[in-house]
PDB file of N, CA and C in Angstrom:
ATOM      1  N   MET A   1    -177.945-143.146-144.739  1.00  0.00           N
ATOM      2  CA  MET A   1    -178.122-144.230-145.235  1.00  0.00           C
ATOM      3  C   MET A   1    -178.835-145.425-144.524  1.00  0.00           C
ATOM      4  N   LYS A   2    -178.414-145.412-143.239  1.00  0.00           N
ATOM      5  CA  LYS A   2    -178.641-145.983-141.998  1.00  0.00           C
ATOM      6  C   LYS A   2    -180.240-145.662-141.427  1.00  0.00           C
ATOM      7  N   PHE A   3    -180.227-144.156-141.814  1.00  0.00           N
ATOM      8  CA  PHE A   3    -181.707-143.714-141.470  1.00  0.00           C
ATOM      9  C   PHE A   3    -182.718-144.103-142.182  1.00  0.00           C
ATOM     10  N   LYS A   4    -182.615-144.146-143.606  1.00  0.00           N
ATOM     11  CA  LYS A   4    -183.277-144.646-144.741  1.00  0.00           C
ATOM     12  C   LYS A   4    -183.664-146.218-144.262  1.00  0.00           C
ATOM     13  N   TYR A   5    -182.324-147.033-144.224  1.00  0.00           N
ATOM     14  CA  TYR A   5    -182.587-148.375-143.996  1.00  0.00           C
ATOM     15  C   TYR A   5    -183.595-148.368-142.872  1.00  0.00           C
ATOM     16  N   LEU A   6    -183.456-147.836-141.765  1.00  0.00           N
ATOM     17  CA  LEU A   6    -183.998-148.279-140.291  1.00  0.00           C
ATOM     18  C   LEU A   6    -185.491-147.921-141.014  1.00  0.00           C
ATOM     19  N   LEU A   7    -185.848-146.552-141.248  1.00  0.00           N
ATOM     20  CA  LEU A   7    -187.426-146.229-141.576  1.00  0.00           C
ATOM     21  C   LEU A   7    -187.856-147.119-142.437  1.00  0.00           C
ATOM     22  N   ALA A   8    -187.483-147.469-143.197  1.00  0.00           N
ATOM     23  CA  ALA A   8    -188.256-148.509-144.267  1.00  0.00           C
ATOM     24  C   ALA A   8    -188.756-149.735-143.445  1.00  0.00           C
ATOM     25  N   ILE A   9    -187.641-150.312-142.541  1.00  0.00           N
ATOM     26  CA  ILE A   9    -187.620-151.418-142.203  1.00  0.00           C
ATOM     27  C   ILE A   9    -188.893-151.379-140.824  1.00  0.00           C
ATOM     28  N   THR A  10    -188.576-150.319-140.258  1.00  0.00           N
ATOM     29  CA  THR A  10    -189.697-150.149-139.280  1.00  0.00           C
ATOM     30  C   THR A  10    -191.004-149.902-140.129  1.00  0.00           C
ATOM     31  N   CYS A  11    -191.221-149.030-140.749  1.00  0.00           N
ATOM     32  CA  CYS A  11    -192.535-149.272-141.481  1.00  0.00           C
ATOM     33  C   CYS A  11    -192.848-150.321-142.066  1.00  0.00           C
ATOM     34  N   THR A  12    -191.975-151.007-142.822  1.00  0.00           N
ATOM     35  CA  THR A  12    -192.696-152.332-143.304  1.00  0.00           C
ATOM     36  C   THR A  12    -193.009-153.337-142.098  1.00  0.00           C
ATOM     37  N   VAL A  13    -192.276-153.237-140.758  1.00  0.00           N
ATOM     38  CA  VAL A  13    -192.772-154.190-139.940  1.00  0.00           C
ATOM     39  C   VAL A  13    -193.934-153.938-139.423  1.00  0.00           C
ATOM     40  N   LEU A  14    -194.293-152.433-139.449  1.00  0.00           N
ATOM     41  CA  LEU A  14    -195.136-151.932-138.857  1.00  0.00           C
ATOM     42  C   LEU A  14    -196.804-152.185-139.817  1.00  0.00           C
ATOM     43  N   LEU A  15    -196.612-151.984-141.113  1.00  0.00           N
ATOM     44  CA  LEU A  15    -197.726-152.177-141.967  1.00  0.00           C
ATOM     45  C   LEU A  15    -198.007-154.082-141.715  1.00  0.00           C
ATOM     46  N   LEU A  16    -196.714-154.889-142.070  1.00  0.00           N
ATOM     47  CA  LEU A  16    -196.817-156.023-141.659  1.00  0.00           C
ATOM     48  C   LEU A  16    -197.554-156.917-140.533  1.00  0.00           C
ATOM     49  N   SER A  17    -197.206-156.180-139.200  1.00  0.00           N
ATOM     50  CA  SER A  17    -197.613-156.433-138.202  1.00  0.00           C
ATOM     51  C   SER A  17    -199.087-155.971-137.754  1.00  0.00           C
ATOM     52  N   CYS A  18    -199.749-155.344-138.965  1.00  0.00           N
ATOM     53  CA  CYS A  18    -201.391-154.860-138.487  1.00  0.00           C
ATOM     54  C   CYS A  18    -201.925-155.084-139.274  1.00  0.00           C
ATOM     55  N   ASP A  19    -203.521-155.683-139.312  1.00  0.00           N
ATOM     56  CA  ASP A  19    -204.063-156.297-140.051  1.00  0.00           C
ATOM     57  C   ASP A  19    -204.840-154.709-140.761  1.00  0.00           C
ATOM     58  N   ASP A  20    -204.910-153.878-139.945  1.00  0.00           N
ATOM     59  CA  ASP A  20    -205.590-152.659-140.777  1.00  0.00           C
ATOM     60  C   ASP A  20    -205.207-151.556-139.404  1.00  0.00           C
ATOM     61  N   VAL A  21    -203.905-150.699-140.459  1.00  0.00           N
ATOM     62  CA  VAL A  21    -203.190-149.656-140.033  1.00  0.00           C
ATOM     63  C   VAL A  21    -203.836-148.616-140.246  1.00  0.00           C
ATOM     64  N   THR A  22    -204.468-147.989-138.977  1.00  0.00           N
ATOM     65  CA  THR A  22    -205.406-146.739-138.996  1.00  0.00           C
ATOM     66  C   THR A  22    -204.656-145.689-138.310  1.00  0.00           C
ATOM     67  N   GLN A  23    -204.740-144.407-138.172  1.00  0.00           N
ATOM     68  CA  GLN A  23    -204.532-143.489-137.607  1.00  0.00           C
ATOM     69  C   GLN A  23    -204.538-144.057-136.120  1.00  0.00           C
ATOM     70  N   GLN A  24    -205.620-144.241-135.411  1.00  0.00           N
ATOM     71  CA  GLN A  24    -205.789-144.831-134.066  1.00  0.00           C
ATOM     72  C   GLN A  24    -204.859-145.929-133.415  1.00  0.00           C
ATOM     73  N   ASN A  25    -204.658-146.741-134.406  1.00  0.00           N
ATOM     74  CA  ASN A  25    -203.597-147.762-133.642  1.00  0.00           C
ATOM     75  C   ASN A  25    -202.355-147.508-133.993  1.00  0.00           C
ATOM     76  N   LEU A  26    -202.021-146.614-135.017  1.00  0.00           N
ATOM     77  CA  LEU A  26    -200.660-146.294-135.426  1.00  0.00           C
ATOM     78  C   LEU A  26    -200.091-145.192-134.432  1.00  0.00           C
ATOM     79  N   GLU A  27    -200.655-143.992-134.103  1.00  0.00           N
ATOM     80  CA  GLU A  27    -199.919-143.088-133.413  1.00  0.00           C
ATOM     81  C   GLU A  27    -200.148-143.046-132.400  1.00  0.00           C
ATOM     82  N   ASP A  28    -199.365-142.105-131.397  1.00  0.00           N
ATOM     83  CA  ASP A  28    -198.896-141.898-130.230  1.00  0.00           C
ATOM     84  C   ASP A  28    -198.588-143.085-129.128  1.00  0.00           C
ATOM     85  N   GLN A  29    -198.183-143.682-130.062  1.00  0.00           N
ATOM     86  CA  GLN A  29    -197.302-144.875-129.277  1.00  0.00           C
ATOM     87  C   GLN A  29    -196.155-145.484-130.020  1.00  0.00           C
ATOM     88  N   GLN A  30    -195.085-146.187-128.938  1.00  0.00           N
ATOM     89  CA  GLN A  30    -194.088-146.184-129.292  1.00  0.00           C
ATOM     90  C   GLN A  30    -193.767-147.551-129.894  1.00  0.00           C
ATOM     91  N   TRP A  31    -193.312-147.430-131.103  1.00  0.00           N
ATOM     92  CA  TRP A  31    -193.169-149.152-131.958  1.00  0.00           C
ATOM     93  C   TRP A  31    -191.561-149.378-131.574  1.00  0.00           C
ATOM     94  N   VAL A  32    -191.224-150.736-131.131  1.00  0.00           N
ATOM     95  CA  VAL A  32    -189.914-150.991-131.240  1.00  0.00           C
ATOM     96  C   VAL A  32    -189.843-152.527-131.759  1.00  0.00           C
ATOM     97  N   LEU A  33    -188.716-152.186-133.038  1.00  0.00           N
ATOM     98  CA  LEU A  33    -188.125-153.288-133.960  1.00  0.00           C
ATOM     99  C   LEU A  33    -187.904-154.487-133.067  1.00  0.00           C
ATOM    100  N   ILE A  34    -188.451-155.487-133.253  1.00  0.00           N
ATOM    101  CA  ILE A  34    -188.421-156.933-132.502  1.00  0.00           C
ATOM    102  C   ILE A  34    -187.644-157.996-133.534  1.00  0.00           C
ATOM    103  N   GLU A  35    -188.520-157.832-134.318  1.00  0.00           N
ATOM    104  CA  GLU A  35    -188.247-159.102-135.311  1.00  0.00           C
ATOM    105  C   GLU A  35    -188.070-158.038-137.057  1.00  0.00           C
ATOM    106  N   LEU A  36    -186.856-159.044-137.564  1.00  0.00           N
ATOM    107  CA  LEU A  36    -186.780-158.634-139.132  1.00  0.00           C
ATOM    108  C   LEU A  36    -186.682-159.606-139.872  1.00  0.00           C
ATOM    109  N   MET A  37    -187.317-159.810-140.994  1.00  0.00           N
ATOM    110  CA  MET A  37    -187.398-160.584-141.899  1.00  0.00           C
ATOM    111  C   MET A  37    -186.954-162.378-141.161  1.00  0.00           C
ATOM    112  N   GLY A  38    -188.106-162.514-140.212  1.00  0.00           N
ATOM    113  CA  GLY A  38    -188.253-163.644-139.602  1.00  0.00           C
ATOM    114  C   GLY A  38    -187.169-163.967-138.226  1.00  0.00           C
ATOM    115  N   GLU A  39    -186.338-163.011-138.230  1.00  0.00           N
ATOM    116  CA  GLU A  39    -184.994-162.922-137.336  1.00  0.00           C
ATOM    117  C   GLU A  39    -185.509-161.718-135.696  1.00  0.00           C
ATOM    118  N   GLU A  40    -185.107-162.625-134.683  1.00  0.00           N
ATOM    119  CA  GLU A  40    -185.266-161.434-133.650  1.00  0.00           C
ATOM    120  C   GLU A  40    -184.210-160.601-133.838  1.00  0.00           C
ATOM    121  N   VAL A  41    -184.299-159.342-133.670  1.00  0.00           N
ATOM    122  CA  VAL A  41    -183.708-158.254-133.546  1.00  0.00           C
ATOM    123  C   VAL A  41    -183.621-157.759-131.926  1.00  0.00           C
ATOM    124  N   LYS A  42    -181.950-157.417-131.609  1.00  0.00           N
ATOM    125  CA  LYS A  42    -181.757-157.609-130.052  1.00  0.00           C
ATOM    126  C   LYS A  42    -180.998-156.285-130.016  1.00  0.00           C
ATOM    127  N   ALA A  43    -181.286-155.139-128.830  1.00  0.00           N
ATOM    128  CA  ALA A  43    -180.024-154.092-129.282  1.00  0.00           C
ATOM    129  C   ALA A  43    -178.569-154.348-129.144  1.00  0.00           C
ATOM    130  N   GLU A  44    -177.553-153.999-129.240  1.00  0.00           N
ATOM    131  CA  GLU A  44    -176.461-154.630-128.813  1.00  0.00           C
ATOM    132  C   GLU A  44    -175.759-153.868-127.552  1.00  0.00           C
ATOM    133  N   ALA A  45    -175.321-154.825-126.971  1.00  0.00           N
ATOM    134  CA  ALA A  45    -174.839-154.546-125.667  1.00  0.00           C
ATOM    135  C   ALA A  45    -174.395-153.019-125.076  1.00  0.00           C
ATOM    136  N   GLY A  46    -175.159-152.943-124.332  1.00  0.00           N
ATOM    137  CA  GLY A  46    -175.163-150.959-123.564  1.00  0.00           C
ATOM    138  C   GLY A  46    -176.087-150.083-124.745  1.00  0.00           C
ATOM    139  N   GLY A  47    -176.599-150.856-125.906  1.00  0.00           N
ATOM    140  CA  GLY A  47    -177.309-150.022-126.561  1.00  0.00           C
ATOM    141  C   GLY A  47    -178.747-149.895-126.431  1.00  0.00           C
ATOM    142  N   GLN A  48    -179.641-149.307-127.060  1.00  0.00           N
ATOM    143  CA  GLN A  48    -181.114-149.196-127.021  1.00  0.00           C
ATOM    144  C   GLN A  48    -181.662-149.713-128.072  1.00  0.00           C
ATOM    145  N   PRO A  49    -182.775-150.085-128.063  1.00  0.00           N
ATOM    146  CA  PRO A  49    -183.512-150.773-129.305  1.00  0.00           C
ATOM    147  C   PRO A  49    -183.726-149.890-130.233  1.00  0.00           C
ATOM    148  N   ALA A  50    -184.039-150.325-131.489  1.00  0.00           N
ATOM    149  CA  ALA A  50    -184.217-149.549-132.858  1.00  0.00           C
ATOM    150  C   ALA A  50    -185.864-149.259-132.305  1.00  0.00           C
ATOM    151  N   LEU A  51    -186.541-147.903-132.419  1.00  0.00           N
ATOM    152  CA  LEU A  51    -188.038-147.357-132.270  1.00  0.00           C
ATOM    153  C   LEU A  51    -188.371-146.380-133.104  1.00  0.00           C
ATOM    154  N   ILE A  52    -189.701-146.092-133.276  1.00  0.00           N
ATOM    155  CA  ILE A  52    -190.018-145.090-133.887  1.00  0.00           C
ATOM    156  C   ILE A  52    -191.365-144.763-132.881  1.00  0.00           C
ATOM    157  N   THR A  53    -192.047-143.439-132.969  1.00  0.00           N
ATOM    158  CA  THR A  53    -192.871-143.241-132.808  1.00  0.00           C
ATOM    159  C   THR A  53    -193.717-141.958-133.495  1.00  0.00           C
ATOM    160  N   PHE A  54    -195.058-142.143-133.766  1.00  0.00           N
ATOM    161  CA  PHE A  54    -195.835-141.462-134.379  1.00  0.00           C
ATOM    162  C   PHE A  54    -196.542-140.521-133.893  1.00  0.00           C
ATOM    163  N   ASP A  55    -196.028-139.208-133.791  1.00  0.00           N
ATOM    164  CA  ASP A  55    -197.300-137.969-133.130  1.00  0.00           C
ATOM    165  C   ASP A  55    -198.038-137.460-133.939  1.00  0.00           C
ATOM    166  N   SER A  56    -199.498-137.644-133.473  1.00  0.00           N
ATOM    167  CA  SER A  56    -200.775-137.298-134.291  1.00  0.00           C
ATOM    168  C   SER A  56    -200.619-135.669-133.955  1.00  0.00           C
ATOM    169  N   ALA A  57    -200.316-135.138-132.670  1.00  0.00           N
ATOM    170  CA  ALA A  57    -200.299-133.490-132.564  1.00  0.00           C
ATOM    171  C   ALA A  57    -199.338-132.886-133.304  1.00  0.00           C
ATOM    172  N   SER A  58    -198.449-133.554-134.184  1.00  0.00           N
ATOM    173  CA  SER A  58    -197.454-132.517-134.456  1.00  0.00           C
ATOM    174  C   SER A  58    -197.188-132.694-136.018  1.00  0.00           C
ATOM    175  N   GLY A  59    -197.965-134.535-136.011  1.00  0.00           N
ATOM    176  CA  GLY A  59    -197.288-135.427-137.920  1.00  0.00           C
ATOM    177  C   GLY A  59    -195.895-135.302-137.681  1.00  0.00           C
ATOM    178  N   ARG A  60    -195.217-135.476-136.527  1.00  0.00           N
ATOM    179  CA  ARG A  60    -193.856-136.593-136.739  1.00  0.00           C
ATOM    180  C   ARG A  60    -193.932-137.457-136.467  1.00  0.00           C
ATOM    181  N   ALA A  61    -192.572-138.026-136.982  1.00  0.00           N
ATOM    182  CA  ALA A  61    -191.876-139.480-136.564  1.00  0.00           C
ATOM    183  C   ALA A  61    -190.738-139.436-136.295  1.00  0.00           C
ATOM    184  N   GLN A  62    -190.445-140.058-134.981  1.00  0.00           N
ATOM    185  CA  GLN A  62    -189.303-139.730-134.586  1.00  0.00           C
ATOM    186  C   GLN A  62    -188.808-141.083-133.615  1.00  0.00           C
ATOM    187  N   GLY A  63    -187.386-141.311-133.831  1.00  0.00           N
ATOM    188  CA  GLY A  63    -187.304-142.263-133.201  1.00  0.00           C
ATOM    189  C   GLY A  63    -185.832-142.274-133.287  1.00  0.00           C
ATOM    190  N   SER A  64    -184.870-143.358-133.010  1.00  0.00           N
ATOM    191  CA  SER A  64    -183.808-143.887-133.138  1.00  0.00           C
ATOM    192  C   SER A  64    -183.289-145.326-133.821  1.00  0.00           C
ATOM    193  N   ASP A  65    -181.999-145.443-134.104  1.00  0.00           N
ATOM    194  CA  ASP A  65    -181.987-147.024-134.807  1.00  0.00           C
ATOM    195  C   ASP A  65    -181.176-147.681-133.624  1.00  0.00           C
ATOM    196  N   GLY A  66    -181.319-147.262-132.556  1.00  0.00           N
ATOM    197  CA  GLY A  66    -180.355-148.019-131.354  1.00  0.00           C
ATOM    198  C   GLY A  66    -179.415-146.811-131.299  1.00  0.00           C
ATOM    199  N   CYS A  67    -178.701-146.324-132.217  1.00  0.00           N
ATOM    200  CA  CYS A  67    -177.811-145.405-131.639  1.00  0.00           C
ATOM    201  C   CYS A  67    -178.053-144.087-131.990  1.00  0.00           C
ATOM    202  N   ASN A  68    -178.350-143.718-133.309  1.00  0.00           N
ATOM    203  CA  ASN A  68    -178.757-142.306-133.600  1.00  0.00           C
ATOM    204  C   ASN A  68    -179.960-141.910-133.772  1.00  0.00           C
ATOM    205  N   GLN A  69    -180.096-140.803-133.553  1.00  0.00           N
ATOM    206  CA  GLN A  69    -181.870-140.532-133.217  1.00  0.00           C
ATOM    207  C   GLN A  69    -182.380-139.821-134.894  1.00  0.00           C
ATOM    208  N   PHE A  70    -183.534-139.921-135.324  1.00  0.00           N
ATOM    209  CA  PHE A  70    -184.058-139.322-136.417  1.00  0.00           C
ATOM    210  C   PHE A  70    -185.220-138.685-135.769  1.00  0.00           C
ATOM    211  N   ASN A  71    -185.368-137.640-137.082  1.00  0.00           N
ATOM    212  CA  ASN A  71    -186.820-136.716-137.089  1.00  0.00           C
ATOM    213  C   ASN A  71    -187.273-137.013-138.280  1.00  0.00           C
ATOM    214  N   THR A  72    -188.739-136.540-138.498  1.00  0.00           N
ATOM    215  CA  THR A  72    -189.053-136.560-139.703  1.00  0.00           C
ATOM    216  C   THR A  72    -190.767-136.244-139.775  1.00  0.00           C
ATOM    217  N   THR A  73    -191.604-135.817-140.708  1.00  0.00           N
ATOM    218  CA  THR A  73    -192.763-135.837-140.739  1.00  0.00           C
ATOM    219  C   THR A  73    -193.526-137.031-141.669  1.00  0.00           C
ATOM    220  N   TYR A  74    -194.815-137.290-141.631  1.00  0.00           N
ATOM    221  CA  TYR A  74    -195.450-138.209-141.556  1.00  0.00           C
ATOM    222  C   TYR A  74    -196.403-137.943-142.247  1.00  0.00           C
ATOM    223  N   GLU A  75    -197.127-138.922-143.072  1.00  0.00           N
ATOM    224  CA  GLU A  75    -198.315-138.678-143.601  1.00  0.00           C
ATOM    225  C   GLU A  75    -199.435-140.012-143.167  1.00  0.00           C
ATOM    226  N   LEU A  76    -200.366-140.282-143.573  1.00  0.00           N
ATOM    227  CA  LEU A  76    -201.484-141.294-143.733  1.00  0.00           C
ATOM    228  C   LEU A  76    -202.499-141.163-144.603  1.00  0.00           C
ATOM    229  N   PRO A  77    -201.878-141.286-146.077  1.00  0.00           N
ATOM    230  CA  PRO A  77    -202.627-140.964-147.160  1.00  0.00           C
ATOM    231  C   PRO A  77    -203.605-141.839-147.564  1.00  0.00           C
ATOM    232  N   GLY A  78    -203.807-143.118-146.856  1.00  0.00           N
ATOM    233  CA  GLY A  78    -205.006-144.118-147.143  1.00  0.00           C
ATOM    234  C   GLY A  78    -204.817-145.407-146.215  1.00  0.00           C
ATOM    235  N   ALA A  79    -206.099-145.999-145.974  1.00  0.00           N
ATOM    236  CA  ALA A  79    -205.839-147.753-145.418  1.00  0.00           C
ATOM    237  C   ALA A  79    -204.438-148.062-145.738  1.00  0.00           C
ATOM    238  N   GLY A  80    -203.855-148.648-144.558  1.00  0.00           N
ATOM    239  CA  GLY A  80    -202.750-149.200-144.535  1.00  0.00           C
ATOM    240  C   GLY A  80    -201.166-148.671-145.139  1.00  0.00           C
ATOM    241  N   ARG A  81    -201.171-147.479-145.755  1.00  0.00           N
ATOM    242  CA  ARG A  81    -200.200-146.621-146.185  1.00  0.00           C
ATOM    243  C   ARG A  81    -199.521-145.691-145.179  1.00  0.00           C
ATOM    244  N   VAL A  82    -198.285-145.681-144.991  1.00  0.00           N
ATOM    245  CA  VAL A  82    -197.811-144.105-144.211  1.00  0.00           C
ATOM    246  C   VAL A  82    -196.887-143.705-145.396  1.00  0.00           C
ATOM    247  N   LYS A  83    -196.643-142.825-145.375  1.00  0.00           N
ATOM    248  CA  LYS A  83    -196.075-141.970-146.300  1.00  0.00           C
ATOM    249  C   LYS A  83    -194.647-141.033-145.461  1.00  0.00           C
ATOM    250  N   ILE A  84    -193.779-141.456-145.298  1.00  0.00           N
ATOM    251  CA  ILE A  84    -192.538-140.681-144.453  1.00  0.00           C
ATOM    252  C   ILE A  84    -191.941-139.507-145.506  1.00  0.00           C
ATOM    253  N   ASN A  85    -191.531-138.747-144.649  1.00  0.00           N
ATOM    254  CA  ASN A  85    -190.813-137.891-145.557  1.00  0.00           C
ATOM    255  C   ASN A  85    -189.436-137.497-145.204  1.00  0.00           C
ATOM    256  N   PRO A  86    -188.807-136.756-146.181  1.00  0.00           N
ATOM    257  CA  PRO A  86    -187.088-136.866-145.851  1.00  0.00           C
ATOM    258  C   PRO A  86    -187.058-135.829-144.475  1.00  0.00           C
ATOM    259  N   GLY A  87    -186.232-136.638-143.549  1.00  0.00           N
ATOM    260  CA  GLY A  87    -186.043-136.127-142.554  1.00  0.00           C
ATOM    261  C   GLY A  87    -184.302-135.506-142.431  1.00  0.00           C
ATOM    262  N   MET A  88    -184.085-135.633-140.818  1.00  0.00           N
ATOM    263  CA  MET A  88    -182.731-135.439-140.573  1.00  0.00           C
ATOM    264  C   MET A  88    -182.084-136.552-139.678  1.00  0.00           C
ATOM    265  N   ALA A  89    -180.922-136.738-139.330  1.00  0.00           N
ATOM    266  CA  ALA A  89    -180.706-137.966-137.954  1.00  0.00           C
ATOM    267  C   ALA A  89    -179.466-137.349-137.578  1.00  0.00           C
ATOM    268  N   SER A  90    -179.056-137.692-136.553  1.00  0.00           N
ATOM    269  CA  SER A  90    -177.992-137.412-135.954  1.00  0.00           C
ATOM    270  C   SER A  90    -177.075-138.436-135.650  1.00  0.00           C
TER     271      SER A  90
END
């Protein structure tokens, strides 16, 4: 449940933060969740920030909700769209 919530939030933040989400500006860089619904998001004391990376070579999205890791596949079906497939989390 936490995995789906984080993934949905992360993708929403990514899409809202980019005027033109394309393969070139989305993939192969790490995205860190810094704001959610107008409020700053900080890692808990001693924790890591929530993050996601879209790897163009493997077609995989991986990251962390700040505690648990997740790994899944993704697709870019069209301009401004990201399809996140079912994945796994630890």
